[in-house]
């Protein structure tokens, strides 16, 4: 399963702007936002700003890097296939 | 620099009353709901005398436990909560000084939620037969406690509106307005400030938000000149604008005596 990332800026109403759209087979499945230094020790982590379909989560996780985020998204997408 | 933000025991600036019943938050709360007699105050003072200190983040009773008495919070802040299997927590109520946890819990065989401290607390565990005797012998206290239960239910309804129909900033603003009035009613807040032991995770678990969104909302409220948080104290800089943002109407707290009757 291959994901495609596309850098964007998201208007979160905060200093958190650097973001990535995450696509699977041309479909947008998630929006990841990199946390700014206003989040203290979580600065630089990636936050699941939005997830679509099986990637939606009421308790959205933080990821230490984009590889970890993509692995989690891939797992979520695979869960619905089985 | 935050010294003047610390809550005063008496927001009206009166000297401390030598009569301790005027500072007992349980008596202050029930006195605001019904006209207690001296005998009522004396019995409330007696049942709230045997306090114990409980550290922050400690369960008083867990989901599934058999009720083992009624807990009364005299200092600090506790909460009712439920936890999902993966660990996610939803807080359904804050318990502040003067609040009883589950007056009628004896009617249930087991707890359907947990009660835990959010900050260090002074707590009284009152045996169920003591409560039942209190309810039998002191009708005015019984009346006040029933009104307090109605206010608890009204507060829960307001929190449901919060998580279902308010934006992130509005949810936080509403909660901060509510806490100011509730804490003022028991002498634990000044006209605009109170001790604020809640973490961003606590607020997130209360408002159905992520801690990231809570962080952004608090920053937004600060940048708009509405609040200031420092050293675990919160000061509301512009109560009128904060209330307007949240569409906060204090009617559900029934803080005027007789309003809930």
mmCIF file of C-alpha atoms in Angstrom:
data_model
loop_
_atom_site.group_PDB
_atom_site.id
_atom_site.type_symbol
_atom_site.label_atom_id
_atom_site.label_comp_id
_atom_site.label_asym_id
_atom_site.label_seq_id
_atom_site.Cartn_x
_atom_site.Cartn_y
_atom_site.Cartn_z
ATOM 1 C CA UNK A 1 0.000 0.000 0.000
ATOM 2 C CA UNK A 2 1.559 3.277 -1.092
ATOM 3 C CA UNK A 3 0.679 6.649 0.297
ATOM 4 C CA UNK A 4 1.452 9.920 -1.423
ATOM 5 C CA UNK A 5 2.252 13.059 0.542
ATOM 6 C CA UNK A 6 1.690 16.625 -0.611
ATOM 7 C CA UNK A 7 3.009 19.539 1.453
ATOM 8 C CA UNK A 8 0.503 22.311 2.190
ATOM 9 C CA UNK A 9 -0.168 24.987 4.762
ATOM 10 C CA UNK A 10 -3.261 24.544 6.902
ATOM 11 C CA UNK A 11 -5.044 27.505 8.506
ATOM 12 C CA UNK A 12 -5.368 26.009 11.979
ATOM 13 C CA UNK A 13 -5.780 29.416 13.611
ATOM 14 C CA UNK A 14 -2.499 28.809 15.402
ATOM 15 C CA UNK A 15 1.238 28.692 14.715
ATOM 16 C CA UNK A 16 0.826 25.098 13.504
ATOM 17 C CA UNK A 17 0.997 25.548 9.723
ATOM 18 C CA UNK A 18 3.421 23.127 8.069
ATOM 19 C CA UNK A 19 1.236 20.256 6.935
ATOM 20 C CA UNK A 20 0.946 17.262 4.630
ATOM 21 C CA UNK A 21 -2.051 15.969 2.741
ATOM 22 C CA UNK A 22 -1.976 12.167 2.621
ATOM 23 C CA UNK A 23 -3.435 10.407 -0.422
ATOM 24 C CA UNK A 24 -4.155 6.742 -1.084
ATOM 25 C CA UNK A 25 -5.013 5.800 -4.684
ATOM 26 C CA UNK A 26 -5.838 9.435 -5.408
ATOM 27 C CA UNK A 27 -8.146 9.774 -2.411
ATOM 28 C CA UNK A 28 -7.400 12.183 0.454
ATOM 29 C CA UNK A 29 -7.275 10.030 3.604
ATOM 30 C CA UNK A 30 -5.604 12.312 6.176
ATOM 31 C CA UNK A 31 -4.236 15.748 6.969
ATOM 32 C CA UNK A 32 -1.130 15.828 9.161
ATOM 33 C CA UNK A 33 0.030 19.034 10.858
ATOM 34 C CA UNK A 34 3.484 19.589 12.327
ATOM 35 C CA UNK A 35 3.240 21.086 15.837
ATOM 36 C CA UNK A 36 4.951 24.419 16.499
ATOM 37 C CA UNK A 37 6.978 25.324 19.551
ATOM 38 C CA UNK A 38 3.812 26.537 21.282
ATOM 39 C CA UNK A 39 3.225 22.866 22.156
ATOM 40 C CA UNK A 40 6.267 22.580 24.406
ATOM 41 C CA UNK A 41 7.903 19.158 24.318
ATOM 42 C CA UNK A 42 5.618 18.036 21.473
ATOM 43 C CA UNK A 43 7.210 20.522 19.052
ATOM 44 C CA UNK A 44 8.004 18.863 15.721
ATOM 45 C CA UNK A 45 5.582 15.989 16.202
ATOM 46 C CA UNK A 46 2.917 15.318 13.588
ATOM 47 C CA UNK A 47 -0.732 15.553 14.625
ATOM 48 C CA UNK A 48 -3.620 13.815 12.871
ATOM 49 C CA UNK A 49 -5.528 17.019 12.186
ATOM 50 C CA UNK A 50 -8.129 15.163 10.173
ATOM 51 C CA UNK A 51 -8.657 11.579 9.126
ATOM 52 C CA UNK A 52 -11.231 10.353 6.659
ATOM 53 C CA UNK A 53 -13.103 7.080 6.686
ATOM 54 C CA UNK A 54 -11.164 4.473 8.680
ATOM 55 C CA UNK A 55 -8.409 7.000 9.419
ATOM 56 C CA UNK A 56 -10.798 9.129 11.490
ATOM 57 C CA UNK A 57 -10.109 8.811 15.217
ATOM 58 C CA UNK A 58 -11.907 10.505 18.148
ATOM 59 C CA UNK A 59 -8.629 10.422 20.040
ATOM 60 C CA UNK A 60 -6.278 11.688 17.300
ATOM 61 C CA UNK A 61 -2.693 10.490 17.788
ATOM 62 C CA UNK A 62 0.635 12.311 17.660
ATOM 63 C CA UNK A 63 3.526 10.843 15.666
ATOM 64 C CA UNK A 64 7.221 11.434 16.148
ATOM 65 C CA UNK A 65 7.827 11.580 12.383
ATOM 66 C CA UNK A 66 6.094 11.147 9.030
ATOM 67 C CA UNK A 67 7.208 7.509 8.692
ATOM 68 C CA UNK A 68 5.425 6.637 11.932
ATOM 69 C CA UNK A 69 2.343 8.546 10.792
ATOM 70 C CA UNK A 70 2.240 6.718 7.449
ATOM 71 C CA UNK A 71 2.659 3.343 9.130
ATOM 72 C CA UNK A 72 -0.305 4.085 11.408
ATOM 73 C CA UNK A 73 -2.463 5.330 8.515
ATOM 74 C CA UNK A 74 -1.580 2.226 6.487
ATOM 75 C CA UNK A 75 -2.621 0.019 9.388
ATOM 76 C CA UNK A 76 -5.926 1.856 9.787
ATOM 77 C CA UNK A 77 -6.678 1.501 6.076
ATOM 78 C CA UNK A 78 -5.793 -2.208 6.106
ATOM 79 C CA UNK A 79 -8.093 -2.873 9.060
ATOM 80 C CA UNK A 80 -11.153 -2.089 6.966
ATOM 81 C CA UNK A 81 -10.065 -4.310 4.058
ATOM 82 C CA UNK A 82 -10.051 -7.459 6.169
ATOM 83 C CA UNK B 1 3.600 38.725 40.028
ATOM 84 C CA UNK B 2 0.521 36.582 40.264
ATOM 85 C CA UNK B 3 -0.006 37.102 43.982
ATOM 86 C CA UNK B 4 -3.153 39.124 43.496
ATOM 87 C CA UNK B 5 -4.529 36.424 41.189
ATOM 88 C CA UNK B 6 -4.667 33.941 44.018
ATOM 89 C CA UNK B 7 -8.224 33.332 45.125
ATOM 90 C CA UNK B 8 -9.216 34.919 48.367
ATOM 91 C CA UNK B 9 -11.311 32.951 50.780
ATOM 92 C CA UNK B 10 -13.745 35.820 50.941
ATOM 93 C CA UNK B 11 -14.282 37.546 47.591
ATOM 94 C CA UNK B 12 -16.281 40.314 49.237
ATOM 95 C CA UNK B 13 -13.164 41.329 51.124
ATOM 96 C CA UNK B 14 -14.714 40.783 54.553
ATOM 97 C CA UNK B 15 -12.444 39.655 57.358
ATOM 98 C CA UNK B 16 -12.411 35.896 57.943
ATOM 99 C CA UNK B 17 -15.381 34.789 59.986
ATOM 100 C CA UNK B 18 -14.319 33.256 63.294
ATOM 101 C CA UNK B 19 -17.260 30.871 62.928
ATOM 102 C CA UNK B 20 -15.842 28.040 60.812
ATOM 103 C CA UNK B 21 -19.285 27.127 59.496
ATOM 104 C CA UNK B 22 -19.063 30.202 57.279
ATOM 105 C CA UNK B 23 -15.965 28.848 55.553
ATOM 106 C CA UNK B 24 -17.037 25.210 55.309
ATOM 107 C CA UNK B 25 -17.783 24.891 51.570
ATOM 108 C CA UNK B 26 -20.516 22.294 52.119
ATOM 109 C CA UNK B 27 -22.380 24.641 54.459
ATOM 110 C CA UNK B 28 -21.847 27.627 52.150
ATOM 111 C CA UNK B 29 -23.206 25.648 49.233
ATOM 112 C CA UNK B 30 -26.273 24.245 50.987
ATOM 113 C CA UNK B 31 -26.949 27.576 52.709
ATOM 114 C CA UNK B 32 -27.185 29.148 49.260
ATOM 115 C CA UNK B 33 -29.851 26.598 48.301
ATOM 116 C CA UNK B 34 -32.017 26.564 51.453
ATOM 117 C CA UNK B 35 -32.318 28.359 54.800
ATOM 118 C CA UNK B 36 -30.312 26.104 57.094
ATOM 119 C CA UNK B 37 -30.886 26.267 60.851
ATOM 120 C CA UNK B 38 -28.061 26.394 63.356
ATOM 121 C CA UNK B 39 -28.751 22.719 64.082
ATOM 122 C CA UNK B 40 -28.448 21.917 60.354
ATOM 123 C CA UNK B 41 -25.119 23.732 60.183
ATOM 124 C CA UNK B 42 -23.865 21.969 63.275
ATOM 125 C CA UNK B 43 -24.631 18.503 61.909
ATOM 126 C CA UNK B 44 -23.024 19.358 58.565
ATOM 127 C CA UNK B 45 -19.965 20.581 60.418
ATOM 128 C CA UNK B 46 -19.837 17.306 62.348
ATOM 129 C CA UNK B 47 -20.098 15.028 59.317
ATOM 130 C CA UNK B 48 -17.430 16.984 57.433
ATOM 131 C CA UNK B 49 -14.897 17.024 60.249
ATOM 132 C CA UNK B 50 -13.072 13.756 59.562
ATOM 133 C CA UNK B 51 -11.079 14.706 56.468
ATOM 134 C CA UNK B 52 -8.253 12.841 54.822
ATOM 135 C CA UNK B 53 -5.739 14.051 52.271
ATOM 136 C CA UNK B 54 -5.793 12.344 48.889
ATOM 137 C CA UNK B 55 -3.013 12.980 46.341
ATOM 138 C CA UNK B 56 -3.760 14.195 42.830
ATOM 139 C CA UNK B 57 -4.694 11.615 40.185
ATOM 140 C CA UNK B 58 -5.995 9.062 42.668
ATOM 141 C CA UNK B 59 -9.213 7.094 42.282
ATOM 142 C CA UNK B 60 -11.648 7.419 45.179
ATOM 143 C CA UNK B 61 -13.810 4.694 43.683
ATOM 144 C CA UNK B 62 -13.586 2.776 40.413
ATOM 145 C CA UNK B 63 -16.154 1.671 37.881
ATOM 146 C CA UNK B 64 -17.545 -1.693 38.988
ATOM 147 C CA UNK B 65 -16.776 -1.131 42.675
ATOM 148 C CA UNK B 66 -19.568 -1.489 45.216
ATOM 149 C CA UNK B 67 -20.371 1.931 46.708
ATOM 150 C CA UNK B 68 -18.613 2.244 50.044
ATOM 151 C CA UNK B 69 -20.009 5.508 51.313
ATOM 152 C CA UNK B 70 -20.562 9.004 50.058
ATOM 153 C CA UNK B 71 -17.551 11.174 49.320
ATOM 154 C CA UNK B 72 -17.512 14.859 50.097
ATOM 155 C CA UNK B 73 -14.856 17.129 48.611
ATOM 156 C CA UNK B 74 -13.725 19.910 50.957
ATOM 157 C CA UNK B 75 -10.602 21.104 49.129
ATOM 158 C CA UNK B 76 -9.200 20.591 45.650
ATOM 159 C CA UNK B 77 -10.856 19.258 42.542
ATOM 160 C CA UNK B 78 -12.042 15.764 41.571
ATOM 161 C CA UNK B 79 -14.017 14.398 38.663
ATOM 162 C CA UNK B 80 -16.398 11.724 37.492
ATOM 163 C CA UNK B 81 -15.041 9.858 34.506
ATOM 164 C CA UNK B 82 -15.253 6.768 32.347
ATOM 165 C CA UNK B 83 -12.416 5.117 30.482
ATOM 166 C CA UNK B 84 -12.558 3.233 27.186
ATOM 167 C CA UNK B 85 -10.670 -0.045 26.771
ATOM 168 C CA UNK B 86 -7.801 1.671 24.930
ATOM 169 C CA UNK B 87 -7.425 4.179 27.767
ATOM 170 C CA UNK B 88 -9.291 7.212 26.400
ATOM 171 C CA UNK B 89 -11.009 9.062 29.238
ATOM 172 C CA UNK B 90 -14.176 11.153 29.246
ATOM 173 C CA UNK B 91 -14.741 13.429 32.234
ATOM 174 C CA UNK B 92 -18.444 13.971 32.927
ATOM 175 C CA UNK B 93 -18.312 16.308 35.939
ATOM 176 C CA UNK B 94 -15.953 18.333 38.073
ATOM 177 C CA UNK B 95 -16.387 17.986 41.829
ATOM 178 C CA UNK B 96 -15.306 21.110 43.688
ATOM 179 C CA UNK B 97 -15.315 21.957 47.410
ATOM 180 C CA UNK B 98 -18.753 21.378 48.911
ATOM 181 C CA UNK B 99 -19.754 18.748 46.350
ATOM 182 C CA UNK B 100 -21.031 15.322 47.323
ATOM 183 C CA UNK B 101 -20.304 12.370 45.062
ATOM 184 C CA UNK B 102 -23.474 10.384 44.488
ATOM 185 C CA UNK B 103 -25.809 10.998 47.365
ATOM 186 C CA UNK B 104 -28.121 8.190 46.262
ATOM 187 C CA UNK B 105 -25.363 5.812 45.280
ATOM 188 C CA UNK B 106 -26.464 3.326 47.957
ATOM 189 C CA UNK B 107 -29.383 2.442 45.705
ATOM 190 C CA UNK B 108 -26.941 1.042 43.140
ATOM 191 C CA UNK B 109 -25.055 -2.237 43.463
ATOM 192 C CA UNK B 110 -21.992 -1.027 41.617
ATOM 193 C CA UNK B 111 -20.481 2.159 40.260
ATOM 194 C CA UNK B 112 -21.072 2.757 36.535
ATOM 195 C CA UNK B 113 -18.250 5.311 36.454
ATOM 196 C CA UNK B 114 -15.170 6.211 38.449
ATOM 197 C CA UNK B 115 -14.436 9.169 40.708
ATOM 198 C CA UNK B 116 -10.862 10.392 40.902
ATOM 199 C CA UNK B 117 -8.949 13.426 42.086
ATOM 200 C CA UNK B 118 -7.561 15.923 39.594
ATOM 201 C CA UNK B 119 -5.572 17.839 42.211
ATOM 202 C CA UNK B 120 -4.622 17.043 45.784
ATOM 203 C CA UNK B 121 -7.883 16.972 47.743
ATOM 204 C CA UNK B 122 -9.242 17.004 51.258
ATOM 205 C CA UNK B 123 -11.995 14.387 51.250
ATOM 206 C CA UNK B 124 -14.511 13.039 53.738
ATOM 207 C CA UNK B 125 -15.910 9.536 53.343
ATOM 208 C CA UNK B 126 -19.322 9.476 54.978
ATOM 209 C CA UNK B 127 -20.907 6.096 55.811
ATOM 210 C CA UNK B 128 -24.188 5.431 54.061
ATOM 211 C CA UNK B 129 -26.135 5.039 57.308
ATOM 212 C CA UNK B 130 -24.920 8.468 58.442
ATOM 213 C CA UNK B 131 -26.258 9.954 55.218
ATOM 214 C CA UNK B 132 -29.560 8.152 55.593
ATOM 215 C CA UNK B 133 -29.930 9.402 59.152
ATOM 216 C CA UNK B 134 -29.099 12.934 57.982
ATOM 217 C CA UNK B 135 -31.778 12.767 55.293
ATOM 218 C CA UNK B 136 -34.355 11.445 57.776
ATOM 219 C CA UNK B 137 -33.708 13.991 60.518
ATOM 220 C CA UNK B 138 -32.939 17.217 58.649
ATOM 221 C CA UNK B 139 -35.584 18.049 56.041
ATOM 222 C CA UNK B 140 -34.012 21.382 55.099
ATOM 223 C CA UNK B 141 -30.679 19.686 54.376
ATOM 224 C CA UNK B 142 -32.530 17.036 52.370
ATOM 225 C CA UNK B 143 -34.241 19.786 50.374
ATOM 226 C CA UNK B 144 -30.922 21.550 49.725
ATOM 227 C CA UNK B 145 -29.240 18.311 48.668
ATOM 228 C CA UNK B 146 -32.081 17.560 46.233
ATOM 229 C CA UNK B 147 -31.678 21.013 44.730
ATOM 230 C CA UNK B 148 -27.931 20.412 44.486
ATOM 231 C CA UNK B 149 -28.640 17.187 42.581
ATOM 232 C CA UNK B 150 -30.900 19.091 40.180
ATOM 233 C CA UNK B 151 -28.110 21.610 39.602
ATOM 234 C CA UNK B 152 -25.677 18.742 38.945
ATOM 235 C CA UNK B 153 -28.077 17.374 36.311
ATOM 236 C CA UNK B 154 -28.537 20.818 34.758
ATOM 237 C CA UNK B 155 -24.757 21.193 34.606
ATOM 238 C CA UNK B 156 -24.465 17.829 32.885
ATOM 239 C CA UNK B 157 -27.015 18.992 30.281
ATOM 240 C CA UNK B 158 -24.957 22.130 29.705
ATOM 241 C CA UNK B 159 -21.818 20.022 29.250
ATOM 242 C CA UNK B 160 -23.683 17.904 26.692
ATOM 243 C CA UNK B 161 -24.447 21.082 24.737
ATOM 244 C CA UNK B 162 -20.773 21.931 25.095
ATOM 245 C CA UNK B 163 -19.423 18.756 23.512
ATOM 246 C CA UNK B 164 -22.182 18.563 20.917
ATOM 247 C CA UNK B 165 -22.803 22.082 19.767
ATOM 248 C CA UNK B 166 -20.006 24.468 20.698
ATOM 249 C CA UNK B 167 -16.700 25.173 18.955
ATOM 250 C CA UNK B 168 -13.401 24.419 20.676
ATOM 251 C CA UNK B 169 -12.908 28.028 21.853
ATOM 252 C CA UNK B 170 -16.526 28.236 23.016
ATOM 253 C CA UNK B 171 -16.270 24.974 24.987
ATOM 254 C CA UNK B 172 -13.214 26.131 26.894
ATOM 255 C CA UNK B 173 -14.667 29.611 27.445
ATOM 256 C CA UNK B 174 -17.921 28.154 28.775
ATOM 257 C CA UNK B 175 -16.130 25.851 31.173
ATOM 258 C CA UNK B 176 -13.970 28.681 32.547
ATOM 259 C CA UNK B 177 -17.035 30.909 33.099
ATOM 260 C CA UNK B 178 -18.851 28.086 34.864
ATOM 261 C CA UNK B 179 -15.924 27.299 37.151
ATOM 262 C CA UNK B 180 -15.625 30.950 38.200
ATOM 263 C CA UNK B 181 -19.244 31.082 39.397
ATOM 264 C CA UNK B 182 -19.215 27.649 41.027
ATOM 265 C CA UNK B 183 -15.990 28.362 42.895
ATOM 266 C CA UNK B 184 -17.167 31.837 43.939
ATOM 267 C CA UNK B 185 -20.317 30.276 45.437
ATOM 268 C CA UNK B 186 -18.196 28.265 47.868
ATOM 269 C CA UNK B 187 -15.664 30.995 48.595
ATOM 270 C CA UNK B 188 -12.860 29.534 46.464
ATOM 271 C CA UNK B 189 -12.547 32.259 43.826
ATOM 272 C CA UNK B 190 -12.087 36.011 43.822
ATOM 273 C CA UNK B 191 -14.118 38.245 41.521
ATOM 274 C CA UNK B 192 -12.061 37.168 38.522
ATOM 275 C CA UNK B 193 -9.527 34.455 39.465
ATOM 276 C CA UNK B 194 -9.199 30.989 40.900
ATOM 277 C CA UNK B 195 -6.744 28.150 41.433
ATOM 278 C CA UNK B 196 -6.532 26.165 38.216
ATOM 279 C CA UNK B 197 -4.947 22.730 38.662
ATOM 280 C CA UNK B 198 -6.346 21.327 35.404
ATOM 281 C CA UNK B 199 -3.931 20.178 32.722
ATOM 282 C CA UNK B 200 -4.521 20.490 28.997
ATOM 283 C CA UNK B 201 -5.190 16.753 28.947
ATOM 284 C CA UNK B 202 -7.827 17.162 31.687
ATOM 285 C CA UNK B 203 -9.496 19.918 29.657
ATOM 286 C CA UNK B 204 -9.296 17.804 26.499
ATOM 287 C CA UNK B 205 -10.919 14.838 28.244
ATOM 288 C CA UNK B 206 -13.639 17.138 29.562
ATOM 289 C CA UNK B 207 -14.501 18.910 26.339
ATOM 290 C CA UNK B 208 -14.108 16.072 23.846
ATOM 291 C CA UNK B 209 -11.167 17.795 22.180
ATOM 292 C CA UNK B 210 -7.575 16.744 21.598
ATOM 293 C CA UNK B 211 -4.952 18.322 23.852
ATOM 294 C CA UNK B 212 -3.565 19.950 20.677
ATOM 295 C CA UNK B 213 -6.873 21.750 20.113
ATOM 296 C CA UNK B 214 -7.075 22.720 23.806
ATOM 297 C CA UNK B 215 -3.588 24.215 23.546
ATOM 298 C CA UNK B 216 -4.645 26.238 20.489
ATOM 299 C CA UNK B 217 -7.890 27.403 22.126
ATOM 300 C CA UNK B 218 -6.165 28.533 25.316
ATOM 301 C CA UNK B 219 -3.630 30.425 23.187
ATOM 302 C CA UNK B 220 -6.457 32.003 21.217
ATOM 303 C CA UNK B 221 -8.278 33.120 24.396
ATOM 304 C CA UNK B 222 -5.022 34.535 25.769
ATOM 305 C CA UNK B 223 -4.224 36.390 22.539
ATOM 306 C CA UNK B 224 -7.695 37.937 22.545
ATOM 307 C CA UNK B 225 -7.065 39.323 26.033
ATOM 308 C CA UNK B 226 -9.758 37.174 27.666
ATOM 309 C CA UNK B 227 -7.753 35.044 30.104
ATOM 310 C CA UNK B 228 -4.353 34.685 31.707
ATOM 311 C CA UNK B 229 -2.973 31.429 33.138
ATOM 312 C CA UNK B 230 0.098 31.414 35.321
ATOM 313 C CA UNK B 231 1.419 29.193 38.079
ATOM 314 C CA UNK B 232 -1.758 27.069 38.156
ATOM 315 C CA UNK B 233 -3.967 30.113 38.577
ATOM 316 C CA UNK B 234 -6.447 31.414 36.063
ATOM 317 C CA UNK B 235 -7.531 35.011 35.788
ATOM 318 C CA UNK B 236 -10.413 36.090 33.588
ATOM 319 C CA UNK B 237 -9.450 39.448 32.121
ATOM 320 C CA UNK B 238 -12.741 40.253 30.418
ATOM 321 C CA UNK B 239 -15.639 38.230 31.827
ATOM 322 C CA UNK B 240 -18.263 39.954 29.715
ATOM 323 C CA UNK B 241 -16.518 39.094 26.448
ATOM 324 C CA UNK B 242 -15.690 35.560 27.599
ATOM 325 C CA UNK B 243 -19.354 34.962 28.507
ATOM 326 C CA UNK B 244 -20.481 36.451 25.198
ATOM 327 C CA UNK B 245 -18.121 34.182 23.260
ATOM 328 C CA UNK B 246 -19.486 31.084 25.019
ATOM 329 C CA UNK B 247 -23.117 32.298 25.095
ATOM 330 C CA UNK B 248 -22.823 31.582 28.803
ATOM 331 C CA UNK B 249 -26.062 31.979 30.753
ATOM 332 C CA UNK B 250 -25.649 31.116 34.446
ATOM 333 C CA UNK B 251 -29.339 30.241 34.939
ATOM 334 C CA UNK B 252 -28.605 26.491 35.054
ATOM 335 C CA UNK B 253 -26.448 26.916 38.155
ATOM 336 C CA UNK B 254 -29.433 28.302 40.115
ATOM 337 C CA UNK B 255 -27.167 30.389 42.317
ATOM 338 C CA UNK B 256 -29.928 32.622 43.648
ATOM 339 C CA UNK B 257 -31.596 30.977 46.634
ATOM 340 C CA UNK B 258 -34.978 29.540 45.702
ATOM 341 C CA UNK B 259 -34.287 29.710 41.977
ATOM 342 C CA UNK B 260 -34.199 25.915 41.732
ATOM 343 C CA UNK B 261 -37.293 25.439 43.875
#
